Amino acid sequence: MPGHREKRFLPYTADQMFDLVADVGRYAEFLPWVTAVRVRSDSPAEMVADLIVGFRSLRERFTSRVTKDRARLISVDYIDGPLKFLRNEWRFSPAPGGCTIDFAVEFAFKNRVFEAIAGQMFDAALRKMISAFETRADVLYSSPSGISSSSAHSAA
């Protein structure tokens, strides 16, 4: 079963990074291969959403339950789609000058051929997606002066 775990320090607060990851409805704006999102339900503690993921002529719908623990943890559990299993977790820990993000994902396809293909491209695709989250954080939270936009707004 393909899986990956990674820790990264980013110069943004745990609240900012939590908000970015929890904003599933905007994933199609910046995540590669996500072509559409439908949020079925959303509350401060839980969300259910459909993501349409496409690559070339392939299109698949994934439905997931997102459990949220404000600024600490986001867990994604697979409900329906082409996978047998999906578990994704984001942990946010405050650190001097920003926060540490501990990201983990495991999945298995129902179709062994898809799993073999995904296994070959998994690392490159995952790095591209993680990079997309980092770039999105830079766009949302960095100003030209190097002060995060949320800090600048709270000081005003």
Short mmCIF file of N, CA and C in Angstrom, two decimals, residues 9 12 23 26 31 33 37 42 53 59 74 77-78 83 85 90 95 101 105 112-113 115 124 126 133 137 142 149 153:
data_model
loop_
_atom_site.label_atom_id
_atom_site.label_comp_id
_atom_site.label_asym_id
_atom_site.label_seq_id
_atom_site.Cartn_x
_atom_site.Cartn_y
_atom_site.Cartn_z
N PHE A 9 8.77 22.54 8.28
CA PHE A 9 8.59 23.80 9.00
C PHE A 9 8.20 24.86 7.97
N TYR A 12 4.62 30.21 8.85
CA TYR A 12 3.24 30.66 9.06
C TYR A 12 2.72 30.01 10.33
N ASP A 23 -9.73 24.48 4.08
CA ASP A 23 -10.53 25.15 3.06
C ASP A 23 -10.63 24.29 1.80
N ARG A 26 -11.76 25.27 -1.84
CA ARG A 26 -10.90 26.04 -2.75
C ARG A 26 -9.78 25.19 -3.37
N LEU A 31 -4.67 23.09 -6.31
CA LEU A 31 -4.10 21.73 -6.26
C LEU A 31 -4.10 21.09 -7.64
N TRP A 33 -4.49 18.51 -10.48
CA TRP A 33 -5.38 17.38 -10.74
C TRP A 33 -6.74 17.46 -10.07
N VAL A 37 -14.74 20.59 -6.76
CA VAL A 37 -15.00 20.24 -5.37
C VAL A 37 -16.46 20.54 -5.06
N ASP A 42 -20.50 21.02 6.20
CA ASP A 42 -19.32 21.61 6.84
C ASP A 42 -19.72 22.19 8.19
N VAL A 53 -10.99 14.37 -9.35
CA VAL A 53 -9.57 14.39 -9.67
C VAL A 53 -9.43 13.88 -11.09
N ARG A 59 -10.96 10.59 -15.03
CA ARG A 59 -11.66 11.43 -14.04
C ARG A 59 -12.26 10.50 -12.99
N ILE A 74 -6.02 17.77 11.23
CA ILE A 74 -7.05 17.50 10.22
C ILE A 74 -6.84 16.07 9.78
N ASP A 77 -10.73 10.82 6.08
CA ASP A 77 -11.10 9.41 5.94
C ASP A 77 -11.94 9.24 4.69
N TYR A 78 -11.59 8.27 3.92
CA TYR A 78 -12.22 7.95 2.65
C TYR A 78 -13.61 7.35 2.87
N LEU A 83 -10.93 4.02 -4.62
CA LEU A 83 -9.94 3.45 -3.71
C LEU A 83 -10.56 2.38 -2.82
N PHE A 85 -8.95 2.15 0.18
CA PHE A 85 -8.61 2.74 1.46
C PHE A 85 -7.88 4.06 1.23
N TRP A 90 -2.99 15.60 8.81
CA TRP A 90 -2.17 16.81 8.91
C TRP A 90 -2.13 17.19 10.39
N ALA A 95 5.69 26.57 16.37
CA ALA A 95 7.14 26.58 16.55
C ALA A 95 7.61 28.02 16.44
N ILE A 101 4.54 21.14 10.32
CA ILE A 101 3.43 20.34 9.79
C ILE A 101 3.92 18.92 9.62
N VAL A 105 0.02 10.13 4.63
CA VAL A 105 -1.04 9.61 3.77
C VAL A 105 -0.74 8.14 3.46
N ARG A 112 -5.81 -3.24 -8.99
CA ARG A 112 -4.36 -3.46 -8.86
C ARG A 112 -3.55 -2.77 -9.97
N VAL A 113 -4.14 -2.65 -11.16
CA VAL A 113 -3.45 -1.96 -12.26
C VAL A 113 -3.27 -0.48 -11.91
N GLU A 115 -3.17 0.75 -8.94
CA GLU A 115 -2.21 0.83 -7.84
C GLU A 115 -0.78 0.75 -8.37
N ALA A 124 6.38 11.65 -7.11
CA ALA A 124 6.38 12.90 -7.87
C ALA A 124 5.06 13.65 -7.69
N LEU A 126 2.92 13.42 -5.18
CA LEU A 126 2.80 13.90 -3.81
C LEU A 126 3.65 15.15 -3.58
N PHE A 133 0.52 23.31 -1.78
CA PHE A 133 0.07 23.86 -0.50
C PHE A 133 1.04 24.93 -0.01
N ALA A 137 0.20 28.89 0.56
CA ALA A 137 0.47 29.60 1.83
C ALA A 137 1.26 30.88 1.56
N SER A 142 2.00 35.76 2.74
CA SER A 142 3.21 36.57 2.64
C SER A 142 2.90 37.88 1.94
N SER A 149 0.45 38.40 6.00
CA SER A 149 -0.70 39.26 5.84
C SER A 149 -1.62 39.26 7.04
N HIS A 153 -2.68 42.53 9.16
CA HIS A 153 -4.07 42.91 9.39
C HIS A 153 -4.37 43.04 10.87
#
